[in-house]
């Protein structure tokens, strides 16, 4: 049976570990053309057959635009985005320094904006 993801171009952020890595692996298994973007310098072994992997920050609009362009180059189009890059505060909120909160908001909100803007 042919997968409905066969030939679809998908960008996955946070692709080097956790939910992002597992999602990218599943998309590959279903026949999608996957490009991963993550801070890690190299793709995990589980994604060695990905169509592309870029080391970059989802907070860097140039890196995000390069990742979207790579999907379009390899798949001919961008059909979907899984924005899995994200961080937690790392402690109780009443002890969280302002700088750490700013980082959480940047990674979890601003990066989402940058990825969606580039995808459109």
CSV table of C-alpha atoms in Angstrom, one decimal, residues 19-93:
chain,number,residue,atom,x,y,z
A,19,UNK,CA,10.3,14.1,19.3
A,20,UNK,CA,11.8,15.8,16.3
A,21,UNK,CA,14.1,12.9,15.5
A,22,UNK,CA,11.4,10.3,16.0
A,23,UNK,CA,9.0,12.3,13.8
A,24,UNK,CA,11.6,12.7,11.1
A,25,UNK,CA,12.4,9.0,11.2
A,26,UNK,CA,8.7,8.2,10.8
A,27,UNK,CA,8.2,10.6,7.9
A,28,UNK,CA,11.2,9.0,6.2
A,29,UNK,CA,9.8,5.5,6.8
A,30,UNK,CA,6.5,6.7,5.2
A,31,UNK,CA,8.3,7.9,2.0
A,32,UNK,CA,8.5,11.6,2.7
A,33,UNK,CA,11.5,13.7,1.6
A,34,UNK,CA,12.8,15.1,4.9
A,35,UNK,CA,15.2,17.9,5.7
A,36,UNK,CA,16.2,18.3,9.3
A,37,UNK,CA,17.3,21.4,11.0
A,38,UNK,CA,18.9,21.3,14.5
A,39,UNK,CA,21.7,22.9,16.5
A,40,UNK,CA,23.6,19.6,16.6
A,41,UNK,CA,26.5,19.7,14.2
A,42,UNK,CA,25.7,16.4,12.6
A,43,UNK,CA,22.6,14.4,11.9
A,44,UNK,CA,21.9,11.5,14.2
A,45,UNK,CA,22.7,8.1,12.7
A,46,UNK,CA,18.9,7.3,12.6
A,47,UNK,CA,18.5,10.0,10.0
A,48,UNK,CA,21.4,9.1,7.8
A,49,UNK,CA,19.1,8.5,4.9
A,50,UNK,CA,17.4,11.9,5.2
A,51,UNK,CA,17.3,14.1,2.1
A,52,UNK,CA,19.2,16.8,4.0
A,53,UNK,CA,20.3,17.9,7.4
A,54,UNK,CA,21.4,21.4,8.3
A,55,UNK,CA,23.1,22.4,11.4
A,56,UNK,CA,21.5,25.7,12.4
A,57,UNK,CA,19.4,27.6,14.8
A,58,UNK,CA,15.6,27.9,14.3
A,59,UNK,CA,16.1,31.5,15.7
A,60,UNK,CA,18.3,32.3,12.8
A,61,UNK,CA,16.1,33.4,9.9
A,62,UNK,CA,18.8,32.7,7.3
A,63,UNK,CA,19.3,29.2,8.6
A,64,UNK,CA,15.5,28.6,8.5
A,65,UNK,CA,15.2,30.0,5.0
A,66,UNK,CA,18.1,27.8,3.8
A,67,UNK,CA,16.4,24.7,5.3
A,68,UNK,CA,13.1,25.6,3.5
A,69,UNK,CA,15.1,26.1,0.3
A,70,UNK,CA,16.7,22.7,0.7
A,71,UNK,CA,13.4,21.0,1.0
A,72,UNK,CA,12.2,22.7,-2.2
A,73,UNK,CA,15.4,21.8,-4.0
A,74,UNK,CA,15.2,18.1,-3.0
A,75,UNK,CA,11.5,17.5,-3.1
A,76,UNK,CA,10.4,20.1,-5.6
A,77,UNK,CA,8.0,21.6,-3.0
A,78,UNK,CA,7.3,22.1,0.7
A,79,UNK,CA,4.3,20.2,1.8
A,80,UNK,CA,4.7,20.3,5.6
A,81,UNK,CA,6.6,21.6,8.6
A,82,UNK,CA,7.1,19.9,11.9
A,83,UNK,CA,8.5,22.6,14.2
A,84,UNK,CA,9.8,20.5,17.1
A,85,UNK,CA,12.6,22.7,18.3
A,86,UNK,CA,11.8,24.0,21.8
A,87,UNK,CA,13.1,24.4,25.3
A,88,UNK,CA,11.8,24.5,28.8
A,89,UNK,CA,12.7,26.8,31.6
A,90,UNK,CA,14.7,24.3,33.6
A,91,UNK,CA,13.3,25.0,37.0
A,92,UNK,CA,10.4,26.4,39.0
A,93,UNK,CA,9.0,29.5,37.5
